[in-house]
Coordinates of N, CA and C in Angstrom, one line a residue:
M26 N 0.8 -1.2 0.0 CA 0.0 0.0 0.0 C 0.9 1.2 0.0
H27 N 0.5 2.2 -0.8 CA 1.2 3.5 -0.8 C 0.6 4.4 0.2
V28 N 1.4 4.9 1.2 CA 0.9 5.8 2.2 C 1.6 7.2 2.0
L29 N 0.8 8.2 2.0 CA 1.2 9.6 2.0 C 1.2 10.1 3.4
I30 N 2.4 10.6 3.9 CA 2.4 11.3 5.1 C 2.6 12.7 4.9
L31 N 1.7 13.5 5.3 CA 1.8 15.0 5.2 C 2.6 15.3 6.5
G32 N 3.9 15.6 6.3 CA 4.8 15.6 7.4 C 5.3 17.0 7.8
G33 N 6.5 17.0 8.4 CA 7.1 18.3 8.9 C 7.2 18.3 10.4
T34 N 6.7 17.2 11.1 CA 6.8 17.1 12.5 C 7.6 15.9 12.9
T35 N 8.0 15.9 14.2 CA 8.8 14.7 14.7 C 8.0 13.5 14.6
E36 N 6.7 13.6 14.9 CA 5.8 12.4 14.8 C 5.7 11.8 13.4
G37 N 5.6 12.7 12.4 CA 5.5 12.3 11.0 C 6.8 11.6 10.6
R38 N 7.9 12.1 11.0 CA 9.2 11.5 10.7 C 9.4 10.1 11.3
R39 N 8.9 10.0 12.6 CA 9.0 8.7 13.3 C 8.1 7.7 12.7
L40 N 6.9 8.1 12.3 CA 6.0 7.2 11.6 C 6.6 6.7 10.3
A41 N 7.2 7.6 9.5 CA 7.9 7.2 8.3 C 9.0 6.2 8.6
E42 N 9.8 6.5 9.6 CA 10.9 5.6 10.0 C 10.3 4.2 10.3
R43 N 9.2 4.2 11.1 CA 8.7 2.9 11.5 C 8.1 2.1 10.3
L44 N 7.4 2.8 9.4 CA 6.8 2.1 8.2 C 7.9 1.6 7.3
H45 N 8.9 2.5 7.1 CA 10.1 2.1 6.3 C 10.8 0.9 6.8
A46 N 11.0 0.9 8.1 CA 11.7 -0.3 8.7 C 10.9 -1.6 8.6
D47 N 9.5 -1.4 8.7 CA 8.7 -2.6 8.6 C 8.6 -3.2 7.2
G48 N 8.7 -2.3 6.2 CA 8.7 -2.7 4.9 C 7.3 -3.1 4.4
T49 N 6.3 -2.7 5.2 CA 4.9 -3.2 4.8 C 4.2 -2.2 3.9
A50 N 4.8 -1.0 3.7 CA 4.1 0.0 2.9 C 5.2 0.8 2.1
R51 N 4.8 1.3 1.0 CA 5.5 2.3 0.3 C 5.2 3.7 0.9
V52 N 6.2 4.4 1.3 CA 5.9 5.7 2.1 C 6.4 6.9 1.3
T53 N 5.6 7.8 1.1 CA 6.0 9.1 0.6 C 5.7 10.2 1.6
S54 N 6.7 11.0 2.0 CA 6.5 12.1 3.0 C 6.5 13.4 2.2
S55 N 5.5 14.2 2.5 CA 5.4 15.5 1.8 C 5.7 16.6 2.8
L56 N 6.7 17.4 2.5 CA 7.1 18.6 3.4 C 6.7 19.9 2.7
A57 N 6.3 20.8 3.5 CA 5.8 22.1 3.0 C 6.9 22.9 2.4
G58 N 8.1 22.8 2.9 CA 9.3 23.5 2.3 C 9.5 24.9 3.0
R59 N 8.9 25.1 4.2 CA 9.0 26.4 4.9 C 10.3 26.5 5.7
V60 N 10.9 25.3 6.0 CA 12.1 25.3 6.7 C 13.3 25.0 5.7
T61 N 14.4 25.8 5.8 CA 15.5 25.7 4.9 C 16.1 24.4 4.9
T62 N 16.4 23.8 6.1 CA 17.1 22.6 6.2 C 16.3 21.6 7.1
P63 N 15.2 21.0 6.5 CA 14.4 20.1 7.3 C 15.1 18.8 7.6
R64 N 14.6 18.2 8.7 CA 15.1 16.8 9.0 C 14.4 15.8 8.1
M65 N 15.1 15.2 7.2 CA 14.5 14.4 6.2 C 14.1 13.0 6.7
P66 N 12.9 12.6 6.4 CA 12.5 11.2 6.8 C 13.0 10.2 5.8
P67 N 13.0 8.9 6.1 CA 13.4 7.9 5.1 C 12.3 7.7 4.1
G68 N 12.6 7.0 3.0 CA 11.6 6.8 2.0 C 11.6 7.9 1.0
E69 N 10.5 8.0 0.2 CA 10.4 9.0 -0.8 C 9.9 10.3 -0.2
V70 N 10.4 11.4 -0.7 CA 10.1 12.7 -0.1 C 9.8 13.7 -1.2
R71 N 8.7 14.4 -1.1 CA 8.4 15.5 -2.0 C 8.3 16.8 -1.2
V72 N 8.7 17.9 -1.8 CA 8.7 19.2 -1.1 C 7.8 20.2 -1.9
G73 N 7.0 20.9 -1.2 CA 6.1 21.9 -1.8 C 4.6 21.6 -1.7
G74 N 3.8 22.5 -2.1 CA 2.4 22.3 -2.1 C 1.8 21.5 -3.2
F75 N 0.5 21.1 -3.1 CA -0.1 20.3 -4.1 C -1.0 21.2 -5.1
G76 N -1.2 22.4 -4.7 CA -2.2 23.2 -5.4 C -3.6 23.1 -4.9
G77 N -3.7 23.1 -3.6 CA -5.0 23.1 -2.9 C -5.6 21.7 -2.8
A78 N -6.8 21.6 -2.4 CA -7.5 20.3 -2.2 C -7.6 19.6 -3.5
E79 N -8.0 20.3 -4.6 CA -8.2 19.7 -5.9 C -6.9 19.1 -6.4
G80 N -5.7 19.8 -6.2 CA -4.5 19.3 -6.7 C -4.0 18.1 -5.8
L81 N -4.3 18.1 -4.6 CA -4.0 17.0 -3.7 C -4.8 15.7 -4.1
A82 N -6.1 15.9 -4.3 CA -6.9 14.8 -4.7 C -6.4 14.2 -6.0
R83 N -6.0 15.0 -7.0 CA -5.5 14.5 -8.2 C -4.2 13.7 -8.0
W84 N -3.3 14.2 -7.1 CA -2.1 13.5 -6.8 C -2.3 12.2 -6.1
L85 N -3.3 12.1 -5.3 CA -3.7 10.8 -4.6 C -4.1 9.8 -5.6
R86 N -4.9 10.2 -6.6 CA -5.4 9.3 -7.6 C -4.2 8.9 -8.5
E87 N -3.4 9.8 -9.0 CA -2.4 9.5 -9.9 C -1.3 8.6 -9.4
H88 N -1.1 8.7 -8.1 CA 0.0 8.0 -7.4 C -0.6 6.8 -6.6
E89 N -1.9 6.5 -6.8 CA -2.5 5.3 -6.3 C -2.2 5.2 -4.8
V90 N -2.5 6.3 -4.1 CA -2.3 6.3 -2.6 C -3.5 5.6 -1.9
G91 N -3.1 4.7 -1.0 CA -4.1 3.9 -0.3 C -4.5 4.5 1.1
A92 N -3.7 5.4 1.6 CA -4.1 6.0 2.9 C -3.2 7.3 3.1
V93 N -3.8 8.3 3.8 CA -3.1 9.5 4.0 C -3.1 9.7 5.5
I94 N -1.9 10.1 6.0 CA -1.7 10.5 7.4 C -1.3 12.0 7.4
D95 N -2.2 12.7 8.0 CA -1.9 14.2 8.2 C -1.1 14.4 9.5
A96 N 0.2 14.4 9.3 CA 1.1 14.6 10.5 C 1.7 16.0 10.4
T97 N 1.0 17.0 9.9 CA 1.5 18.3 9.9 C 1.4 19.0 11.3
H98 N 2.0 20.1 11.4 CA 2.0 20.9 12.6 C 0.6 21.1 13.1
P99 N 0.3 21.1 14.4 CA -1.1 21.3 14.8 C -1.7 22.6 14.4
F100 N -0.9 23.6 14.0 CA -1.4 24.9 13.6 C -1.4 25.1 12.0
A101 N -1.1 24.0 11.3 CA -1.1 24.1 9.8 C -2.5 23.8 9.4
G102 N -3.4 24.7 9.7 CA -4.9 24.4 9.5 C -5.3 24.3 8.0
T103 N -4.7 25.0 7.1 CA -5.1 25.0 5.7 C -4.8 23.7 5.1
I104 N -3.7 23.1 5.3 CA -3.4 21.8 4.7 C -4.2 20.7 5.3
S105 N -4.5 20.8 6.6 CA -5.4 19.8 7.2 C -6.8 19.8 6.6
F106 N -7.3 20.9 6.4 CA -8.7 21.0 5.8 C -8.6 20.6 4.3
N107 N -7.6 21.0 3.6 CA -7.4 20.5 2.2 C -7.3 19.0 2.1
A108 N -6.6 18.5 3.1 CA -6.4 17.0 3.1 C -7.7 16.3 3.3
A109 N -8.6 16.9 4.2 CA -9.9 16.2 4.4 C -10.7 16.3 3.2
L110 N -10.7 17.4 2.5 CA -11.5 17.5 1.2 C -11.0 16.6 0.2
A111 N -9.6 16.6 0.0 CA -9.0 15.8 -1.0 C -9.2 14.3 -0.8
A112 N -9.1 13.8 0.5 CA -9.3 12.4 0.8 C -10.7 12.0 0.5
A113 N -11.6 12.8 0.9 CA -13.0 12.5 0.6 C -13.3 12.4 -0.9
E114 N -12.7 13.4 -1.7 CA -13.0 13.4 -3.1 C -12.3 12.1 -3.8
A115 N -11.1 11.7 -3.3 CA -10.4 10.6 -3.9 C -10.8 9.3 -3.3
H116 N -11.7 9.3 -2.3 CA -12.1 8.1 -1.6 C -10.9 7.4 -0.9
V117 N -10.1 8.1 -0.2 CA -8.9 7.6 0.4 C -9.1 7.8 1.9
P118 N -8.8 6.8 2.8 CA -9.0 7.1 4.2 C -7.9 8.0 4.7
L119 N -8.3 8.8 5.7 CA -7.4 9.9 6.3 C -7.4 9.8 7.8
L120 N -6.2 9.9 8.3 CA -6.0 9.9 9.8 C -5.2 11.2 10.1
A121 N -5.5 11.9 11.2 CA -4.8 13.0 11.7 C -3.9 12.5 12.8
L122 N -2.6 12.7 12.7 CA -1.6 12.4 13.7 C -1.3 13.6 14.5
R123 N -1.8 13.8 15.7 CA -1.6 15.0 16.5 C -1.1 14.7 17.9
R124 N 0.1 15.2 18.2 CA 0.6 15.1 19.6 C -0.4 15.8 20.5
P125 N -0.6 15.3 21.7 CA -1.5 16.0 22.7 C -1.0 17.4 23.0
G126 N -2.0 18.3 23.2 CA -1.6 19.6 23.6 C -1.1 19.6 25.1
W127 N -0.5 20.8 25.5 CA 0.0 20.9 26.8 C -1.2 21.2 27.8
A128 N -1.0 20.9 29.0 CA -2.0 21.1 30.1 C -1.3 21.9 31.2
P129 N -1.9 22.9 31.8 CA -1.3 23.7 32.8 C -1.1 22.9 34.1
A130 N -0.1 23.2 34.8 CA 0.2 22.6 36.1 C 0.1 23.6 37.2
G131 N 0.1 23.2 38.4 CA 0.0 24.1 39.6 C 1.1 25.1 39.5
G132 N 0.7 26.4 39.7 CA 1.7 27.5 39.6 C 1.8 28.2 38.3
D133 N 1.2 27.6 37.3 CA 1.2 28.2 35.9 C 0.3 29.4 35.9
D134 N 0.8 30.5 35.2 CA -0.1 31.7 34.9 C -0.3 31.7 33.4
W135 N -1.3 31.0 33.0 CA -1.5 30.9 31.5 C -2.7 31.8 31.1
H136 N -2.5 32.3 29.9 CA -3.5 33.2 29.3 C -3.9 32.7 27.9
P137 N -4.8 31.8 27.8 CA -5.2 31.2 26.5 C -5.9 32.3 25.6
V138 N -5.5 32.3 24.3 CA -6.1 33.2 23.4 C -6.4 32.4 22.1
G139 N -7.1 33.0 21.2 CA -7.6 32.3 20.0 C -6.8 32.6 18.8
S140 N -5.9 33.6 18.8 CA -5.2 34.0 17.6 C -3.9 34.7 17.9
L141 N -3.0 34.8 17.0 CA -1.8 35.6 17.2 C -2.1 37.1 17.4
A142 N -3.1 37.6 16.8 CA -3.4 39.0 17.0 C -3.9 39.2 18.4
E143 N -4.7 38.3 19.0 CA -5.1 38.4 20.4 C -3.9 38.2 21.3
A144 N -3.0 37.3 20.9 CA -1.8 37.1 21.7 C -0.9 38.3 21.8
A145 N -0.8 39.1 20.7 CA 0.0 40.3 20.7 C -0.6 41.3 21.7
D146 N -1.9 41.5 21.7 CA -2.5 42.5 22.6 C -2.3 42.0 24.0
R147 N -2.5 40.7 24.3 CA -2.4 40.2 25.6 C -1.0 40.3 26.2
A148 N 0.0 40.0 25.3 CA 1.4 40.1 25.7 C 1.8 41.5 26.1
A149 N 1.4 42.5 25.2 CA 1.7 43.9 25.5 C 1.1 44.4 26.8
A150 N 0.0 43.8 27.2 CA -0.6 44.2 28.5 C 0.0 43.6 29.7
L151 N 0.7 42.5 29.4 CA 1.3 41.7 30.6 C 2.8 42.0 30.8
G152 N 3.5 42.5 29.8 CA 4.9 42.7 30.1 C 5.6 43.6 29.0
S153 N 6.9 43.8 29.1 CA 7.6 44.7 28.2 C 8.8 44.0 27.6
R154 N 9.1 42.7 28.1 CA 10.2 42.0 27.5 C 9.7 40.6 27.2
V155 N 9.4 40.4 25.9 CA 8.5 39.2 25.5 C 9.4 38.2 24.8
F156 N 9.3 37.0 25.2 CA 9.9 35.8 24.6 C 8.9 35.2 23.6
L157 N 9.1 35.4 22.3 CA 8.1 35.0 21.3 C 8.6 33.8 20.6
T158 N 7.9 32.7 20.8 CA 8.3 31.4 20.3 C 7.2 30.8 19.4
T159 N 6.6 31.6 18.6 CA 5.5 31.2 17.7 C 6.0 30.9 16.3
G160 N 7.4 31.0 16.1 CA 7.9 30.8 14.8 C 8.0 32.1 14.0
R161 N 8.6 32.0 12.8 CA 8.8 33.2 12.0 C 7.6 33.6 11.2
M162 N 6.6 32.7 11.1 CA 5.4 33.0 10.4 C 4.5 33.7 11.3
G163 N 3.9 34.8 10.9 CA 2.9 35.5 11.8 C 3.4 36.6 12.6
L164 N 4.7 37.0 12.4 CA 5.3 38.0 13.2 C 4.6 39.4 12.9
A165 N 4.0 39.5 11.8 CA 3.3 40.7 11.4 C 2.2 41.1 12.5
S166 N 1.7 40.1 13.2 CA 0.7 40.3 14.2 C 1.2 41.1 15.3
F167 N 2.6 41.2 15.5 CA 3.2 41.9 16.6 C 3.9 43.1 16.1
A168 N 3.8 43.4 14.9 CA 4.6 44.6 14.3 C 4.1 45.9 14.8
H169 N 2.9 46.0 15.3 CA 2.4 47.3 15.7 C 2.8 47.7 17.2
I170 N 3.4 46.7 17.9 CA 3.8 46.9 19.3 C 5.1 47.6 19.4
R171 N 5.1 48.8 19.9 CA 6.4 49.6 20.0 C 6.9 49.8 21.4
D172 N 6.0 49.4 22.4 CA 6.4 49.7 23.8 C 7.0 48.4 24.4
A173 N 7.3 47.4 23.7 CA 7.8 46.1 24.2 C 9.0 45.7 23.3
W174 N 9.9 45.0 24.0 CA 11.1 44.4 23.3 C 10.8 42.9 23.1
F175 N 11.2 42.3 22.0 CA 10.9 40.9 21.7 C 12.2 40.1 21.5
L176 N 12.2 38.9 22.1 CA 13.2 37.9 21.7 C 12.5 36.9 20.9
V177 N 12.8 36.8 19.6 CA 12.1 35.9 18.7 C 13.0 34.7 18.4
R178 N 12.5 33.5 18.8 CA 13.2 32.3 18.5 C 12.6 31.6 17.3
S179 N 13.4 31.2 16.3 CA 12.8 30.5 15.2 C 14.0 29.7 14.5
V180 N 13.6 28.7 13.7 CA 14.6 27.9 13.0 C 15.3 28.7 11.9
D181 N 14.5 29.4 11.2 CA 15.0 30.3 10.1 C 14.8 31.7 10.4
A182 N 15.5 32.6 9.7 CA 15.4 34.0 10.0 C 14.0 34.5 9.5
P183 N 13.5 35.4 10.3 CA 12.2 36.0 10.0 C 12.2 36.8 8.7
E184 N 11.1 36.9 8.0 CA 11.0 37.8 6.8 C 9.7 38.6 7.0
G185 N 9.6 39.7 6.3 CA 8.4 40.5 6.3 C 8.3 41.4 7.5
A186 N 7.1 41.8 7.8 CA 6.8 42.7 8.9 C 7.1 42.1 10.3
C187 N 7.9 42.8 11.1 CA 8.3 42.3 12.4 C 8.1 43.4 13.5
P188 N 8.2 43.0 14.8 CA 8.2 44.0 15.8 C 9.4 44.9 15.6
P189 N 9.2 46.2 15.9 CA 10.3 47.2 15.6 C 11.5 47.0 16.6
R190 N 11.2 46.5 17.8 CA 12.3 46.3 18.8 C 12.4 44.8 19.0
M191 N 13.4 44.1 18.4 CA 13.5 42.7 18.6 C 14.9 42.2 18.4
D192 N 15.2 41.1 19.0 CA 16.4 40.3 18.7 C 16.0 39.0 18.2
V193 N 16.7 38.3 17.3 CA 16.4 37.0 16.8 C 17.4 36.0 17.3
L194 N 16.8 34.9 17.8 CA 17.6 33.7 18.2 C 17.3 32.6 17.3
L195 N 18.2 32.2 16.4 CA 18.0 31.1 15.5 C 18.4 29.8 16.2
D196 N 17.4 28.9 16.5 CA 17.7 27.7 17.2 C 16.6 26.7 16.9
R197 N 16.9 25.5 17.1 CA 15.9 24.4 16.9 C 16.0 23.5 18.1
G198 N 14.7 23.1 18.6 CA 14.7 22.1 19.7 C 15.2 20.8 19.3
P199 N 15.3 19.9 20.3 CA 14.8 20.0 21.7 C 15.6 21.0 22.5
F200 N 14.9 21.6 23.5 CA 15.6 22.6 24.4 C 15.6 22.0 25.8
T201 N 16.6 22.4 26.6 CA 16.8 21.9 28.0 C 16.2 22.8 29.0
L202 N 15.8 22.3 30.1 CA 15.3 23.2 31.2 C 16.3 24.2 31.6
D203 N 17.6 23.7 31.8 CA 18.6 24.7 32.3 C 18.8 25.8 31.3
G204 N 18.8 25.4 30.0 CA 19.0 26.4 28.9 C 17.8 27.4 28.9
E205 N 16.6 27.0 29.1 CA 15.5 27.9 29.1 C 15.5 28.8 30.4
R206 N 15.9 28.2 31.5 CA 16.0 29.0 32.7 C 17.0 30.2 32.5
E207 N 18.2 29.8 31.9 CA 19.2 30.8 31.7 C 18.7 31.9 30.7
L208 N 18.0 31.4 29.6 CA 17.6 32.4 28.6 C 16.6 33.4 29.2
L209 N 15.7 32.9 30.0 CA 14.7 33.8 30.7 C 15.4 34.8 31.6
R210 N 16.4 34.3 32.3 CA 17.2 35.2 33.3 C 18.0 36.2 32.5
R211 N 18.8 35.7 31.5 CA 19.7 36.6 30.8 C 19.0 37.7 30.1
H212 N 17.9 37.4 29.5 CA 17.1 38.4 28.8 C 16.1 39.2 29.6
R213 N 16.0 38.8 30.8 CA 15.0 39.5 31.7 C 13.6 39.4 31.2
I214 N 13.2 38.2 30.7 CA 11.9 38.0 30.1 C 10.8 38.1 31.2
D215 N 9.7 38.9 30.8 CA 8.6 39.0 31.8 C 7.3 38.5 31.2
V216 N 7.3 38.0 30.0 CA 6.1 37.3 29.4 C 6.6 36.4 28.3
L217 N 6.0 35.2 28.2 CA 6.3 34.2 27.2 C 5.0 34.1 26.3
V218 N 5.3 34.0 25.0 CA 4.2 33.8 24.0 C 4.5 32.5 23.2
T219 N 3.5 31.6 23.2 CA 3.8 30.3 22.5 C 2.5 29.8 21.9
K220 N 2.6 28.9 21.0 CA 1.4 28.2 20.5 C 1.3 26.9 21.3
D221 N 0.1 26.3 21.4 CA -0.1 25.1 22.1 C 0.3 23.9 21.1
S222 N 1.6 23.8 20.9 CA 2.1 22.8 19.9 C 2.2 21.4 20.5
G223 N 2.3 21.4 21.9 CA 2.4 20.1 22.5 C 3.8 19.5 22.3
G224 N 4.0 18.3 22.9 CA 5.3 17.7 22.8 C 6.3 18.1 23.8
A225 N 7.4 17.2 23.9 CA 8.4 17.4 25.0 C 9.5 18.3 24.5
A226 N 9.7 18.4 23.2 CA 10.9 19.1 22.7 C 11.0 20.6 23.1
T227 N 9.9 21.2 23.2 CA 9.8 22.7 23.5 C 9.1 23.0 24.8
A228 N 8.7 21.9 25.5 CA 8.0 22.1 26.8 C 8.8 22.7 27.9
P229 N 10.1 22.5 28.0 CA 10.9 23.1 29.1 C 10.7 24.6 29.3
K230 N 10.4 25.4 28.3 CA 10.1 26.8 28.5 C 9.0 27.0 29.4
L231 N 8.0 26.1 29.4 CA 6.8 26.3 30.2 C 7.2 26.1 31.7
T232 N 8.0 25.1 31.9 CA 8.5 24.9 33.3 C 9.3 26.0 33.8
A233 N 10.2 26.5 32.9 CA 11.1 27.6 33.3 C 10.2 28.9 33.6
A234 N 9.2 29.1 32.8 CA 8.3 30.2 33.1 C 7.5 30.1 34.4
R235 N 7.1 28.9 34.7 CA 6.4 28.6 35.9 C 7.3 28.9 37.1
E236 N 8.5 28.4 37.1 CA 9.5 28.6 38.1 C 9.8 30.1 38.3
A237 N 9.9 30.9 37.2 CA 10.2 32.3 37.3 C 9.0 33.2 37.5
G238 N 7.8 32.6 37.6 CA 6.6 33.4 37.8 C 6.3 34.3 36.5
V239 N 6.7 33.8 35.4 CA 6.5 34.5 34.1 C 5.1 34.1 33.5
P240 N 4.3 35.0 33.2 CA 3.0 34.6 32.6 C 3.2 34.1 31.2
V241 N 2.3 33.2 30.8 CA 2.4 32.6 29.4 C 1.1 32.9 28.7
V242 N 1.3 33.5 27.5 CA 0.2 33.7 26.6 C 0.3 32.5 25.6
I243 N -0.8 31.7 25.6 CA -0.7 30.5 24.8 C -1.9 30.4 23.8
V244 N -1.5 30.3 22.5 CA -2.5 30.3 21.4 C -3.1 28.9 21.3
R245 N -4.4 28.8 21.4 CA -5.1 27.5 21.3 C -5.0 27.0 19.9
R246 N -4.8 25.7 19.7 CA -4.7 25.1 18.4 C -6.0 25.0 17.7
P247 N -6.1 25.1 16.4 CA -7.3 24.9 15.6 C -7.8 23.5 15.7
P248 N -9.1 23.2 15.5 CA -9.6 21.8 15.6 C -9.2 21.0 14.4
V249 N -9.2 19.7 14.6 CA -9.1 18.8 13.4 C -10.4 18.8 12.6
P250 N -10.4 18.7 11.3 CA -11.6 18.7 10.5 C -12.6 17.7 11.0
D251 N -13.9 18.0 11.0 CA -14.9 17.1 11.4 C -14.8 15.8 10.7
G252 N -15.0 14.7 11.5 CA -15.1 13.4 10.9 C -13.7 12.7 10.7
V253 N -12.6 13.4 10.9 CA -11.3 12.8 10.7 C -10.8 12.2 12.0
P254 N -10.5 10.9 12.1 CA -10.0 10.2 13.3 C -8.7 10.8 13.6
V255 N -8.3 10.7 14.9 CA -7.1 11.3 15.4 C -6.3 10.2 16.2
A256 N -5.0 10.1 15.9 CA -4.0 9.3 16.6 C -3.1 10.2 17.4
A257 N -2.7 9.8 18.6 CA -1.9 10.7 19.5 C -0.4 10.5 19.2
G258 N 0.0 9.4 18.5 CA 1.4 9.1 18.3 C 1.6 8.2 17.2
P259 N 2.9 8.0 16.8 CA 3.2 7.1 15.6 C 2.7 5.7 15.8
E260 N 2.8 5.2 17.1 CA 2.4 3.8 17.3 C 0.9 3.6 17.0
E261 N 0.1 4.5 17.5 CA -1.3 4.5 17.3 C -1.6 4.6 15.8
A262 N -0.9 5.5 15.1 CA -1.1 5.7 13.7 C -0.8 4.4 12.9
A263 N 0.3 3.7 13.3 CA 0.7 2.5 12.6 C -0.3 1.4 12.9
D264 N -0.9 1.4 14.1 CA -2.0 0.4 14.4 C -3.2 0.6 13.5
W265 N -3.5 1.9 13.3 CA -4.6 2.3 12.4 C -4.4 1.8 11.0
L266 N -3.2 2.0 10.5 CA -2.8 1.5 9.2 C -2.9 0.0 9.0
R267 N -2.5 -0.7 10.0 CA -2.5 -2.2 10.0 C -4.0 -2.6 10.0
A268 N -4.8 -2.0 10.8 CA -6.2 -2.4 10.9 C -6.9 -2.1 9.5
Y269 N -6.5 -1.0 8.9 CA -7.2 -0.7 7.6 C -6.7 -1.6 6.5
S270 N -5.4 -1.9 6.5 CA -4.9 -2.6 5.3 C -5.1 -4.1 5.5
G271 N -5.3 -4.6 6.8 CA -5.4 -6.0 7.1 C -6.8 -6.5 7.0

C-alpha cells in the first residue's frame, strides 16, 4: 500500500521511519518547504504544495495512494482541511496524527487566546520583554507593538513585517530546562508567548516560566476537521494503518 504522510513534525518522521523499517508500505512524505534545512525522513520525499485540495486529490489518484496520514504541525490548518477535502474526493482514508496539547500545572499563569493577533495584545498588556516562540510566520501580528522588546526564536530568519524592537535567536529544539532558565534570566523576560504545539521538545520553556513566575500567553490550536479520526502518536497511527490494510 502506498501511504502519503503529510509531514514536517517529529511524529511524522518517526512514523515514516517505522513504516520504512517494517517494509509493509511504500511511504511518501510530503514537506511544505517552509524550513530551509528540514530533518528528512526515510523513503520518498516531496517538497512543496499540491495546489490546494483539488491538486492533492489529483495527486492521490495519480499515485494510487491507499491512505493519508496528516502529520502536519497542529497549527497548519489550511493543509489539514485541504487534506480532508481531497481524501473525501479521492475516496482515500485519512488519519490525523496529533501530539496531545499541553496542560497547565500548579503555579502556571496561563492566558489562553484564540489567535496571534489576540496574543499580541495580551502580551503587550502583561509585560515589556517578550519571549516570542511562535515561529517566524505570523510576526506581522506583533509589528504594531512599539512599547515592548521581543526575543524571537525561530529555526530560520524572519521575513516580512516584524516588531520594531526585537532580537532574533536562531535555534531548533529540543531545548533543555537549564537552557530555558538561563535564557529567561539573561534576557529578563517577563512574558512568554507560544502556541499550544504540545510535545516534549519545546515544553521546558513552560516549566522555566512557571518557576520564574512569568505569565504565558498560549494560542489555542485549531480543531481537526470534522469526521477525521485522530491518533496521538506514531504507534497508534501504525496500528490504524494495519487495521485498515489488514
